[in-house]
Every structure is written in structure tokens, then in C-alpha cells.
Amino acid sequence: MSDTVRLALPIVLVGPMGAGKSRVGHRLAESVGAPFIDTDLRIIERYGPIEEIFEREGEEYFRIVEREVVAEALREEAVISLGGGAVLHADTRDDLAGLPVVWLKVSASAVAPRLVGGNRPLLADGGIERWSAILAQRRPVYEAVAKYSIDTSRRSVARIVDDITGHFGGTR
């Protein structure tokens, strides 16, 4: 008998930088026996480091590239982690309308140590204050697209995965 949990795919993780989308996504994909797609990693594989895209081409160009990668990923049967700002594109929000979308929430105090030493272009100036401002701007969008939300601030990845699979009716 398999330990794989069955869920409708794709299942999409959204949330701010540092919420744990990649870590939770890997574990969730393993749990449901599906591939894991991190759209930021796909962008890096195809176009180079995100911070270099921002420096070379600007955020507007990055968002165009991100939209293409996200649209492609959402057609796959996988667990998908979207970059924090991917939900800002209206077409992406439309694509997410019928899908199981999980908003991974995290507090500023919990995320601060997770962001240390990273090279996230939108945080280059302003650190945690900038992170908080970005979250405040995006919060209504995350709320609008999510079918379920879970706070990752003080929970183990295993517990978060169990909560997600339980919520979406996963069966073994």
C-alpha cells in the first residue's frame, strides 16, 4: 500500500518572499507523488539570476518573463510555487480562479531570519520594512486568489503539508 496522498493537481502555493513556498512545495509534491515546480527556479534556468534580470532589464521585463513561465507551469499536473509577485498579473489571477491555491502566510518576525543573506532584488533597499510594505500591497491579492491559507511562522513543514492535504481532501 502506497503512502502517497491523492490531490487534484495542479496545487499552487502563493505568498510573500520567505514564507516557505519552496520548502513546503518540495515536501507537498513528495507527499502527493507529483513533480514540484518553482517558477523562480524555472526563470533562473532559462534567463539567469533574477537579480541580474532586474539589473539588466528591469522589473517590467521580469514580470513578462515570469508570466510566461507561470502560465506554462499552471498547465502541468504538479505542485507549483509562484514567485511572490506573480499574482500581480491579471491573467495569472484569472488562471488561478479554478485551482486549489494555498496562501502561505508568515509574520515579519519569523521571516526576518529567513531573508538574511539572500539576494532578493525587491529587498535590496529597505530589508524587513520593505518586505512588510510589499506584503501590505499584495495581501488583498493573496486573499483574493487563495482557497486556503496557513501561517508558516511557527509550524513544521510536515505539519503544514498535513494541513494542506487534509484541507483539500487528500486520500491515501
PDB file of C-alpha atoms in Angstrom:
ATOM      1  CA  MET A   1       0.000   0.000   0.000  1.00  0.00           C
ATOM      2  CA  SER A   2       1.368   3.407  -1.002  1.00  0.00           C
ATOM      3  CA  ASP A   3       1.850   6.334   1.363  1.00  0.00           C
ATOM      4  CA  THR A   4       1.169   8.788  -1.447  1.00  0.00           C
ATOM      5  CA  VAL A   5      -1.689  11.206  -0.823  1.00  0.00           C
ATOM      6  CA  ARG A   6      -4.002  11.904  -3.776  1.00  0.00           C
ATOM      7  CA  LEU A   7      -4.918  15.525  -4.539  1.00  0.00           C
ATOM      8  CA  ALA A   8      -6.270  17.301  -7.599  1.00  0.00           C
ATOM      9  CA  LEU A   9      -3.391  18.897  -9.468  1.00  0.00           C
ATOM     10  CA  PRO A  10      -2.047  21.415 -10.022  1.00  0.00           C
ATOM     11  CA  ILE A  11      -1.987  22.795  -6.497  1.00  0.00           C
ATOM     12  CA  VAL A  12      -0.459  26.246  -6.217  1.00  0.00           C
ATOM     13  CA  LEU A  13       1.418  27.923  -3.378  1.00  0.00           C
ATOM     14  CA  VAL A  14       1.441  31.713  -3.148  1.00  0.00           C
ATOM     15  CA  GLY A  15       2.744  34.133  -0.572  1.00  0.00           C
ATOM     16  CA  PRO A  16       5.452  36.628   0.226  1.00  0.00           C
ATOM     17  CA  MET A  17       9.207  36.143  -0.004  1.00  0.00           C
ATOM     18  CA  GLY A  18      10.413  33.842   2.749  1.00  0.00           C
ATOM     19  CA  ALA A  19       7.039  32.251   3.537  1.00  0.00           C
ATOM     20  CA  GLY A  20       8.401  28.777   2.763  1.00  0.00           C
ATOM     21  CA  LYS A  21       6.831  28.147  -0.639  1.00  0.00           C
ATOM     22  CA  SER A  22       9.829  26.210  -1.934  1.00  0.00           C
ATOM     23  CA  ARG A  23      10.357  24.109   1.201  1.00  0.00           C
ATOM     24  CA  VAL A  24       6.664  23.348   1.631  1.00  0.00           C
ATOM     25  CA  GLY A  25       6.258  22.783  -2.116  1.00  0.00           C
ATOM     26  CA  HIS A  26       9.032  20.190  -2.257  1.00  0.00           C
ATOM     27  CA  ARG A  27       7.572  18.295   0.690  1.00  0.00           C
ATOM     28  CA  LEU A  28       3.987  18.554  -0.562  1.00  0.00           C
ATOM     29  CA  ALA A  29       4.993  17.294  -4.015  1.00  0.00           C
ATOM     30  CA  GLU A  30       6.763  14.341  -2.426  1.00  0.00           C
ATOM     31  CA  SER A  31       3.687  13.620  -0.312  1.00  0.00           C
ATOM     32  CA  VAL A  32       1.325  13.609  -3.298  1.00  0.00           C
ATOM     33  CA  GLY A  33       3.729  11.896  -5.705  1.00  0.00           C
ATOM     34  CA  ALA A  34       3.838  14.826  -8.094  1.00  0.00           C
ATOM     35  CA  PRO A  35       6.580  16.930  -9.639  1.00  0.00           C
ATOM     36  CA  PHE A  36       7.470  20.210  -7.948  1.00  0.00           C
ATOM     37  CA  ILE A  37       7.791  23.375  -9.998  1.00  0.00           C
ATOM     38  CA  ASP A  38       9.321  26.505  -8.520  1.00  0.00           C
ATOM     39  CA  THR A  39       8.615  29.185 -11.114  1.00  0.00           C
ATOM     40  CA  ASP A  40      11.502  31.325  -9.848  1.00  0.00           C
ATOM     41  CA  LEU A  41      13.894  28.423 -10.474  1.00  0.00           C
ATOM     42  CA  ARG A  42      12.492  27.944 -13.977  1.00  0.00           C
ATOM     43  CA  ILE A  43      13.129  31.604 -14.683  1.00  0.00           C
ATOM     44  CA  ILE A  44      16.705  31.294 -13.389  1.00  0.00           C
ATOM     45  CA  GLU A  45      17.310  28.187 -15.527  1.00  0.00           C
ATOM     46  CA  ARG A  46      16.103  29.936 -18.680  1.00  0.00           C
ATOM     47  CA  TYR A  47      17.096  33.579 -18.194  1.00  0.00           C
ATOM     48  CA  GLY A  48      19.733  33.692 -15.457  1.00  0.00           C
ATOM     49  CA  PRO A  49      19.660  35.002 -11.881  1.00  0.00           C
ATOM     50  CA  ILE A  50      16.580  37.082 -11.067  1.00  0.00           C
ATOM     51  CA  GLU A  51      18.624  39.909  -9.551  1.00  0.00           C
ATOM     52  CA  GLU A  52      20.554  40.143 -12.841  1.00  0.00           C
ATOM     53  CA  ILE A  53      17.325  40.255 -14.850  1.00  0.00           C
ATOM     54  CA  PHE A  54      16.170  43.150 -12.652  1.00  0.00           C
ATOM     55  CA  GLU A  55      19.509  44.956 -13.110  1.00  0.00           C
ATOM     56  CA  ARG A  56      19.744  44.330 -16.874  1.00  0.00           C
ATOM     57  CA  GLU A  57      16.151  44.622 -17.996  1.00  0.00           C
ATOM     58  CA  GLY A  58      14.101  45.997 -15.081  1.00  0.00           C
ATOM     59  CA  GLU A  59      11.111  44.718 -13.177  1.00  0.00           C
ATOM     60  CA  GLU A  60       8.661  45.186 -16.066  1.00  0.00           C
ATOM     61  CA  TYR A  61      10.617  42.785 -18.292  1.00  0.00           C
ATOM     62  CA  PHE A  62      10.964  40.340 -15.398  1.00  0.00           C
ATOM     63  CA  ARG A  63       7.176  40.317 -14.904  1.00  0.00           C
ATOM     64  CA  ILE A  64       6.657  39.492 -18.603  1.00  0.00           C
ATOM     65  CA  VAL A  65       9.079  36.552 -18.380  1.00  0.00           C
ATOM     66  CA  GLU A  66       7.514  35.466 -15.086  1.00  0.00           C
ATOM     67  CA  ARG A  67       4.022  35.495 -16.596  1.00  0.00           C
ATOM     68  CA  GLU A  68       5.116  33.230 -19.460  1.00  0.00           C
ATOM     69  CA  VAL A  69       6.751  30.746 -17.087  1.00  0.00           C
ATOM     70  CA  VAL A  70       3.772  30.781 -14.701  1.00  0.00           C
ATOM     71  CA  ALA A  71       1.230  30.246 -17.494  1.00  0.00           C
ATOM     72  CA  GLU A  72       3.202  27.243 -18.719  1.00  0.00           C
ATOM     73  CA  ALA A  73       3.583  25.767 -15.211  1.00  0.00           C
ATOM     74  CA  LEU A  74      -0.112  26.098 -14.398  1.00  0.00           C
ATOM     75  CA  ARG A  75      -0.903  23.707 -17.258  1.00  0.00           C
ATOM     76  CA  GLU A  76       1.124  20.935 -15.607  1.00  0.00           C
ATOM     77  CA  GLU A  77      -0.031  18.364 -13.069  1.00  0.00           C
ATOM     78  CA  ALA A  78       2.319  19.435 -10.304  1.00  0.00           C
ATOM     79  CA  VAL A  79       2.751  21.290  -7.048  1.00  0.00           C
ATOM     80  CA  ILE A  80       3.675  24.810  -8.112  1.00  0.00           C
ATOM     81  CA  SER A  81       5.349  27.573  -6.122  1.00  0.00           C
ATOM     82  CA  LEU A  82       4.808  31.018  -7.575  1.00  0.00           C
ATOM     83  CA  GLY A  83       7.169  33.913  -7.009  1.00  0.00           C
ATOM     84  CA  GLY A  84       5.783  36.407  -4.507  1.00  0.00           C
ATOM     85  CA  GLY A  85       4.724  38.924  -7.149  1.00  0.00           C
ATOM     86  CA  ALA A  86       3.398  36.538  -9.787  1.00  0.00           C
ATOM     87  CA  VAL A  87      -0.175  37.088  -8.584  1.00  0.00           C
ATOM     88  CA  LEU A  88       0.046  40.764  -9.578  1.00  0.00           C
ATOM     89  CA  HIS A  89      -0.612  39.846 -13.233  1.00  0.00           C
ATOM     90  CA  ALA A  90      -4.337  39.838 -14.018  1.00  0.00           C
ATOM     91  CA  ASP A  91      -4.005  36.847 -16.389  1.00  0.00           C
ATOM     92  CA  THR A  92      -2.332  34.836 -13.632  1.00  0.00           C
ATOM     93  CA  ARG A  93      -5.147  35.694 -11.227  1.00  0.00           C
ATOM     94  CA  ASP A  94      -7.648  34.548 -13.872  1.00  0.00           C
ATOM     95  CA  ASP A  95      -5.714  31.290 -14.353  1.00  0.00           C
ATOM     96  CA  LEU A  96      -5.748  30.644 -10.594  1.00  0.00           C
ATOM     97  CA  ALA A  97      -9.530  31.123 -10.272  1.00  0.00           C
ATOM     98  CA  GLY A  98     -10.437  27.439 -10.570  1.00  0.00           C
ATOM     99  CA  LEU A  99      -7.375  25.938  -8.910  1.00  0.00           C
ATOM    100  CA  PRO A 100      -6.560  24.900  -5.337  1.00  0.00           C
ATOM    101  CA  VAL A 101      -4.400  27.830  -4.212  1.00  0.00           C
ATOM    102  CA  VAL A 102      -2.746  27.966  -0.803  1.00  0.00           C
ATOM    103  CA  TRP A 103      -1.580  31.266   0.647  1.00  0.00           C
ATOM    104  CA  LEU A 104       1.405  30.677   2.908  1.00  0.00           C
ATOM    105  CA  LYS A 105       1.361  33.467   5.472  1.00  0.00           C
ATOM    106  CA  VAL A 106       4.322  34.414   7.648  1.00  0.00           C
ATOM    107  CA  SER A 107       4.973  37.083  10.245  1.00  0.00           C
ATOM    108  CA  ALA A 108       7.682  39.708   9.817  1.00  0.00           C
ATOM    109  CA  SER A 109       9.457  38.455  12.959  1.00  0.00           C
ATOM    110  CA  ALA A 110       9.532  34.879  11.647  1.00  0.00           C
ATOM    111  CA  VAL A 111      10.601  35.841   8.122  1.00  0.00           C
ATOM    112  CA  ALA A 112      13.427  38.231   9.062  1.00  0.00           C
ATOM    113  CA  PRO A 113      15.999  35.486   9.801  1.00  0.00           C
ATOM    114  CA  ARG A 114      14.935  33.574   6.660  1.00  0.00           C
ATOM    115  CA  LEU A 115      15.806  36.549   4.458  1.00  0.00           C
ATOM    116  CA  VAL A 116      19.294  37.164   5.836  1.00  0.00           C
ATOM    117  CA  GLY A 117      21.994  36.809   3.207  1.00  0.00           C
ATOM    118  CA  GLY A 118      19.593  36.413   0.317  1.00  0.00           C
ATOM    119  CA  ASN A 119      19.788  38.374  -2.898  1.00  0.00           C
ATOM    120  CA  ARG A 120      16.193  39.373  -3.428  1.00  0.00           C
ATOM    121  CA  PRO A 121      16.106  42.428  -5.677  1.00  0.00           C
ATOM    122  CA  LEU A 122      12.978  43.983  -4.198  1.00  0.00           C
ATOM    123  CA  LEU A 123      14.537  43.863  -0.708  1.00  0.00           C
ATOM    124  CA  ALA A 124      17.923  45.292  -1.682  1.00  0.00           C
ATOM    125  CA  ASP A 125      16.904  48.632  -0.222  1.00  0.00           C
ATOM    126  CA  GLY A 126      14.822  48.516   2.922  1.00  0.00           C
ATOM    127  CA  GLY A 127      15.086  44.970   4.313  1.00  0.00           C
ATOM    128  CA  ILE A 128      12.225  43.840   6.549  1.00  0.00           C
ATOM    129  CA  GLU A 129      10.484  47.212   6.347  1.00  0.00           C
ATOM    130  CA  ARG A 130      10.411  46.881   2.565  1.00  0.00           C
ATOM    131  CA  TRP A 131       9.205  43.271   2.909  1.00  0.00           C
ATOM    132  CA  SER A 132       6.341  44.472   5.141  1.00  0.00           C
ATOM    133  CA  ALA A 133       5.383  47.189   2.653  1.00  0.00           C
ATOM    134  CA  ILE A 134       5.374  44.704  -0.236  1.00  0.00           C
ATOM    135  CA  LEU A 135       3.222  42.295   1.788  1.00  0.00           C
ATOM    136  CA  ALA A 136       0.762  45.066   2.685  1.00  0.00           C
ATOM    137  CA  GLN A 137       0.421  45.872  -1.027  1.00  0.00           C
ATOM    138  CA  ARG A 138      -0.025  42.228  -2.072  1.00  0.00           C
ATOM    139  CA  ARG A 139      -2.145  40.950   0.849  1.00  0.00           C
ATOM    140  CA  PRO A 140      -5.514  41.695  -0.831  1.00  0.00           C
ATOM    141  CA  VAL A 141      -4.400  39.819  -3.949  1.00  0.00           C
ATOM    142  CA  TYR A 142      -3.236  36.783  -1.954  1.00  0.00           C
ATOM    143  CA  GLU A 143      -6.574  36.813  -0.110  1.00  0.00           C
ATOM    144  CA  ALA A 144      -8.484  37.030  -3.386  1.00  0.00           C
ATOM    145  CA  VAL A 145      -6.764  34.088  -5.117  1.00  0.00           C
ATOM    146  CA  ALA A 146      -6.393  31.720  -2.149  1.00  0.00           C
ATOM    147  CA  LYS A 147      -8.818  28.909  -1.393  1.00  0.00           C
ATOM    148  CA  TYR A 148      -6.930  28.167   1.848  1.00  0.00           C
ATOM    149  CA  SER A 149      -4.359  29.964   3.949  1.00  0.00           C
ATOM    150  CA  ILE A 150      -1.946  28.723   6.557  1.00  0.00           C
ATOM    151  CA  ASP A 151       0.567  30.516   8.763  1.00  0.00           C
ATOM    152  CA  THR A 152       4.071  29.080   8.353  1.00  0.00           C
ATOM    153  CA  SER A 153       5.662  31.266  11.026  1.00  0.00           C
ATOM    154  CA  ARG A 154       5.978  28.655  13.758  1.00  0.00           C
ATOM    155  CA  ARG A 155       4.873  25.379  12.198  1.00  0.00           C
ATOM    156  CA  SER A 156       6.912  22.487  10.917  1.00  0.00           C
ATOM    157  CA  VAL A 157       6.914  21.785   7.188  1.00  0.00           C
ATOM    158  CA  ALA A 158       5.441  18.330   7.882  1.00  0.00           C
ATOM    159  CA  ARG A 159       2.511  19.841   9.794  1.00  0.00           C
ATOM    160  CA  ILE A 160       1.891  22.424   7.073  1.00  0.00           C
ATOM    161  CA  VAL A 161       1.823  19.676   4.417  1.00  0.00           C
ATOM    162  CA  ASP A 162      -0.571  17.592   6.533  1.00  0.00           C
ATOM    163  CA  ASP A 163      -2.871  20.601   6.949  1.00  0.00           C
ATOM    164  CA  ILE A 164      -2.861  21.315   3.201  1.00  0.00           C
ATOM    165  CA  THR A 165      -3.549  17.719   2.181  1.00  0.00           C
ATOM    166  CA  GLY A 166      -6.235  17.433   4.860  1.00  0.00           C
ATOM    167  CA  HIS A 167      -7.945  20.611   3.717  1.00  0.00           C
ATOM    168  CA  PHE A 168      -8.057  19.573   0.069  1.00  0.00           C
ATOM    169  CA  GLY A 169      -9.365  16.101   0.886  1.00  0.00           C
ATOM    170  CA  GLY A 170      -6.216  14.127   0.235  1.00  0.00           C
ATOM    171  CA  THR A 171      -6.658  10.359   0.494  1.00  0.00           C
ATOM    172  CA  ARG A 172      -4.028   7.632   0.730  1.00  0.00           C
TER     173      ARG A 172
END
